[in-house]
Coordinates of N, CA and C in Angstrom, one line a residue:
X231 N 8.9 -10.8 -21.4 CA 8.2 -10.1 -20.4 C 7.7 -11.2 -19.4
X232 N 7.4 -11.0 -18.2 CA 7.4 -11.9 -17.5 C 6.0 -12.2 -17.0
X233 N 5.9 -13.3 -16.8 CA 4.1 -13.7 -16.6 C 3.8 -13.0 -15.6
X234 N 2.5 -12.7 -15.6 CA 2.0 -12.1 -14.2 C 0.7 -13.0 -13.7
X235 N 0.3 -12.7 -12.3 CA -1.0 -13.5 -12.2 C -1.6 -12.6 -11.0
X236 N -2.8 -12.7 -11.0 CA -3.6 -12.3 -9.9 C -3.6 -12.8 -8.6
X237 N -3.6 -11.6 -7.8 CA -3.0 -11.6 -6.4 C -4.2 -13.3 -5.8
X238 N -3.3 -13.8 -4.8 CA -4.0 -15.1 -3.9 C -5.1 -14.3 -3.4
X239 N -6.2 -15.1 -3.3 CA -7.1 -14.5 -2.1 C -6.8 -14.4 -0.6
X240 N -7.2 -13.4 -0.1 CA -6.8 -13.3 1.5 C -7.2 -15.0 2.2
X241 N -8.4 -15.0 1.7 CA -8.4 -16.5 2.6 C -7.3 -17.6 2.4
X242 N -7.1 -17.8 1.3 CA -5.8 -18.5 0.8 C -4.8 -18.4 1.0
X243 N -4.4 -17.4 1.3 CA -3.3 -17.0 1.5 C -3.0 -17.4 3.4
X244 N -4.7 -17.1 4.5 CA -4.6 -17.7 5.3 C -4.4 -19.0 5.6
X245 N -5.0 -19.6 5.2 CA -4.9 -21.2 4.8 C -3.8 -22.0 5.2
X246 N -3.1 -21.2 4.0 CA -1.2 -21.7 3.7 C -0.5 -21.7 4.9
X247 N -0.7 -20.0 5.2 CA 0.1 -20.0 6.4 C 0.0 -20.3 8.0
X248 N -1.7 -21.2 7.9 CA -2.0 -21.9 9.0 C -1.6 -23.2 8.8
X249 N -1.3 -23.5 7.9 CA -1.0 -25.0 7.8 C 0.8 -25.3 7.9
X250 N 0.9 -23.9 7.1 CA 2.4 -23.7 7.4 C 3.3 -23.6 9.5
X251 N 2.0 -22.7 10.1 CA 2.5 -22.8 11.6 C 2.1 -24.0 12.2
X252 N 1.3 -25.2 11.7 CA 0.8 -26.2 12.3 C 1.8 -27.1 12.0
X253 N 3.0 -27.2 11.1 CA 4.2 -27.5 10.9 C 4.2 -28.2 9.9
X254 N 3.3 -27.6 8.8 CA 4.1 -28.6 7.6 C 5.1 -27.1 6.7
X255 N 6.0 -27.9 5.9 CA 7.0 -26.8 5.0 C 6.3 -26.2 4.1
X256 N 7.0 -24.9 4.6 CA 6.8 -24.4 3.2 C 7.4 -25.1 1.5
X257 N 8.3 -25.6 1.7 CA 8.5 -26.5 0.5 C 7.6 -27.5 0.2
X258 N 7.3 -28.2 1.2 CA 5.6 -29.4 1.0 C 4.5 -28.4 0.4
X259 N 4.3 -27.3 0.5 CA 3.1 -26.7 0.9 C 3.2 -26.1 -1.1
X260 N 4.7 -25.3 -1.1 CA 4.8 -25.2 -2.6 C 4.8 -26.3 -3.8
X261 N 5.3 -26.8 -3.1 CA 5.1 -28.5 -4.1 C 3.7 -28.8 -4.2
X262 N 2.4 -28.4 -3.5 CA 1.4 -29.1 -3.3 C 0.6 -28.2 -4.0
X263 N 0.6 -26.7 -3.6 CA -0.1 -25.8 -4.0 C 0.5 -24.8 -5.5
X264 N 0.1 -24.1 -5.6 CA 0.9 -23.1 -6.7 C 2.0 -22.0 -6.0
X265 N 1.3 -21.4 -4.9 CA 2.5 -20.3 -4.5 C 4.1 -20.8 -4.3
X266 N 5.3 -20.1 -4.8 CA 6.6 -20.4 -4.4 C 6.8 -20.8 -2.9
X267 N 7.7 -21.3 -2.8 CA 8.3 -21.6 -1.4 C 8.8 -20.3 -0.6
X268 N 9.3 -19.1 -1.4 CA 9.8 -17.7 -0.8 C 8.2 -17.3 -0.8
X269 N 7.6 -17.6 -1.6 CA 6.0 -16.4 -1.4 C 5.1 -16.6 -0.3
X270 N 5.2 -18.1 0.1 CA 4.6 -18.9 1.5 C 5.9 -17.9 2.5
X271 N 6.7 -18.0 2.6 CA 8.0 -17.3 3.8 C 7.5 -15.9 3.5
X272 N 6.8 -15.4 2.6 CA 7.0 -13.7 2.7 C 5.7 -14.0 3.3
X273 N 4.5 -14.6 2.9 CA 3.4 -14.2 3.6 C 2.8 -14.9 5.2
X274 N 4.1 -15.8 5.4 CA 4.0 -16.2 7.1 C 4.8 -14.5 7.2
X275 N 5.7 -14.3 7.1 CA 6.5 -13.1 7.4 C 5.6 -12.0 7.8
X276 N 4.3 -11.6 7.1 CA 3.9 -10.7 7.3 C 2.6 -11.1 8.1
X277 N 2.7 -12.2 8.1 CA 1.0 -12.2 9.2 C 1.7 -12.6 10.5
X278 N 2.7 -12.6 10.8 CA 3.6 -12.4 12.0 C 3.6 -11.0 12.2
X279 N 4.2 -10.1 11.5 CA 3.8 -8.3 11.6 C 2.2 -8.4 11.9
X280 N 1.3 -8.3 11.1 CA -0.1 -8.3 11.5 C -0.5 -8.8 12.7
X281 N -0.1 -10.0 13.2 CA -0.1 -10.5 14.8 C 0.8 -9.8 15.8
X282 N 1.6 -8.9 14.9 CA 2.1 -8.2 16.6 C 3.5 -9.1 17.4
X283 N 3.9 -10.0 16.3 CA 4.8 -11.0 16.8 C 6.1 -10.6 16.5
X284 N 6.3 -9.7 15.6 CA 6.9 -8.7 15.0 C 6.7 -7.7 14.3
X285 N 7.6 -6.9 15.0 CA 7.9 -5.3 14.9 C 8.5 -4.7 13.5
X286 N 9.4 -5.8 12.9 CA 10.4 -5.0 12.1 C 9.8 -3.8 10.5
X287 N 8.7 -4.4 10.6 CA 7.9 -3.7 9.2 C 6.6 -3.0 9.7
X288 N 6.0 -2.8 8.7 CA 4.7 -1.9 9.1 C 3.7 -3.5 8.5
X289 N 2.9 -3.3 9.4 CA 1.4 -4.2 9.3 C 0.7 -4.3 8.0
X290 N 0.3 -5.2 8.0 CA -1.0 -4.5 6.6 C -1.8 -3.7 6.7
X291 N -2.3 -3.8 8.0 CA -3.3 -2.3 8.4 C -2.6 -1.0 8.8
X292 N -1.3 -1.0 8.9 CA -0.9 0.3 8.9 C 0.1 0.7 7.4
X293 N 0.2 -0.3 6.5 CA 0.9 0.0 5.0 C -0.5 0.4 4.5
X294 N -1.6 -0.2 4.4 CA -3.5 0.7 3.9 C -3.3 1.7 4.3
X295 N -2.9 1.9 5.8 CA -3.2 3.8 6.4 C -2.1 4.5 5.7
X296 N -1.3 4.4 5.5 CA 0.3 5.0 4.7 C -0.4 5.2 3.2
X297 N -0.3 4.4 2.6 CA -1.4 4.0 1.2 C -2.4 4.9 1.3
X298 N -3.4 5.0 2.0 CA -4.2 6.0 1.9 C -3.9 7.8 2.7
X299 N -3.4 7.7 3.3 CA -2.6 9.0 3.8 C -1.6 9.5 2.6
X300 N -1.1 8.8 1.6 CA -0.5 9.5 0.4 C -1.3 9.9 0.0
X301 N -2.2 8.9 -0.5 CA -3.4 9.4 -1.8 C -3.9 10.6 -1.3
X302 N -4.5 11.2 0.0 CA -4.8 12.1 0.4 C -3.9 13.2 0.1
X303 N -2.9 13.1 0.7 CA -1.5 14.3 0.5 C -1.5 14.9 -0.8
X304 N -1.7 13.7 -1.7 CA -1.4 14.1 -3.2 C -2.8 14.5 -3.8
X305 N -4.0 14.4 -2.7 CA -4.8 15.2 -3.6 C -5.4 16.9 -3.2
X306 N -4.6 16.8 -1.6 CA -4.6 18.1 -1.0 C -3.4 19.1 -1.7
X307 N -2.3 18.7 -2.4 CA -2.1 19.2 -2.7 C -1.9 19.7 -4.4
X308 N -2.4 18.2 -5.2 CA -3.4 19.1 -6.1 C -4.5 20.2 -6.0
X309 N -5.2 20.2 -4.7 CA -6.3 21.1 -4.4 C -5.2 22.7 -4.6
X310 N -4.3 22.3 -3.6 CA -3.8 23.5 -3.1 C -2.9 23.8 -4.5
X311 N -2.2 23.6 -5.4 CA -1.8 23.9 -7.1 C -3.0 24.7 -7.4
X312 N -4.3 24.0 -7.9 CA -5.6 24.6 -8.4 C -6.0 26.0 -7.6
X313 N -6.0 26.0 -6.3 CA -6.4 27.4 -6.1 C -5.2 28.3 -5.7
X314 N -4.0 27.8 -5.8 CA -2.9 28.6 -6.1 C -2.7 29.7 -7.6
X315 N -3.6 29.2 -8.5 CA -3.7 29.2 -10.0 C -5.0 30.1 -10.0
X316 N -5.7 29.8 -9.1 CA -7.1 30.6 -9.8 C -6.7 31.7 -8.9
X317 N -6.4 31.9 -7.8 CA -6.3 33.2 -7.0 C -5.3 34.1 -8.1
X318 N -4.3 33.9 -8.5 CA -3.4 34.4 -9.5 C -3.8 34.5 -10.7
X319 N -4.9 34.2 -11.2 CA -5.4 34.3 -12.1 C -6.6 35.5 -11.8
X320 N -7.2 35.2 -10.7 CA -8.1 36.3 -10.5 C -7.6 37.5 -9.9
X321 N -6.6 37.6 -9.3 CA -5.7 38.5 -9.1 C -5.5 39.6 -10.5
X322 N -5.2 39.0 -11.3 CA -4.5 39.2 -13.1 C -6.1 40.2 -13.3
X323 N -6.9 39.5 -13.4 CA -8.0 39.6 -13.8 C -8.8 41.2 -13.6
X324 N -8.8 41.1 -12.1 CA -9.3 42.3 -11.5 C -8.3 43.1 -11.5
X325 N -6.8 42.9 -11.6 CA -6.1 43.8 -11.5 C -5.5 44.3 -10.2
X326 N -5.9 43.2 -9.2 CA -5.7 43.7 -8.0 C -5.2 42.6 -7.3
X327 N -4.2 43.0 -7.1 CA -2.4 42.2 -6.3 C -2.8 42.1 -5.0
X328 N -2.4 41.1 -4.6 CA -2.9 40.5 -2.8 C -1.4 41.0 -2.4
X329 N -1.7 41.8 -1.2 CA -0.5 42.1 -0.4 C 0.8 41.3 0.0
X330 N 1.5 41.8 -0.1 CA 3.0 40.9 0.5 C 2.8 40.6 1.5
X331 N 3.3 38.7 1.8 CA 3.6 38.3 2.7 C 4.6 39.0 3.9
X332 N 4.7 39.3 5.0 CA 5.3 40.2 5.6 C 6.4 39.2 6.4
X333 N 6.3 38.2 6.2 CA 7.4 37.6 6.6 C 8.6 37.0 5.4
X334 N 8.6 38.2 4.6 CA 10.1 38.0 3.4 C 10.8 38.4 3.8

């Protein structure tokens, strides 16, 4: 199984990639520090998106808005399951059928 570790700190992770645009390598930078040499290139990569320097992905502040616009989705439509169930249930109950949709 493969080792795992806890995420860099946001400051840290700035750091790297300031020292990285002020022109030292990412291979100096992995040699010196702990993060890989691709993990320094993915996170210049994305604070380039975050600056607006590039387009080709979604931002960090718009992958949080996506991230939390699921979470929402998935719990409006748990809501909407639960009172799909109780109306059908209380339907049963009283005995009394909600009219047909009129557009079947």
């Amino acid at each position: 199984m493969p080792r795992t570790r806890r995420p860099y700190p946001q400051d840290f992770r700035d750091r790297i990639v300031e020292l990285a645009r002020n022109g030292r390598k990412p291979s100096e930078l992995a040699d010196e520090f702990e993060p890989t040499e691709q993990t320094i290139r993915n996170w210049m990569k994305q604070a380039d998106r975050d600056d607006g320097k590039t387009a080709d992905r979604l931002s960090t502040d718009e992958r949080e808005e996506l991230r939390e616009l699921r979470k929402k989705l998935r719990q409006i439509k748990q809501e909407r399951d639960i009172l799909a169930k109780a109306t059908a249930w209380f339907a049963r109950e009283t005995e009394d059928l909600p009219p047909r949709s009129s557009d079947s």
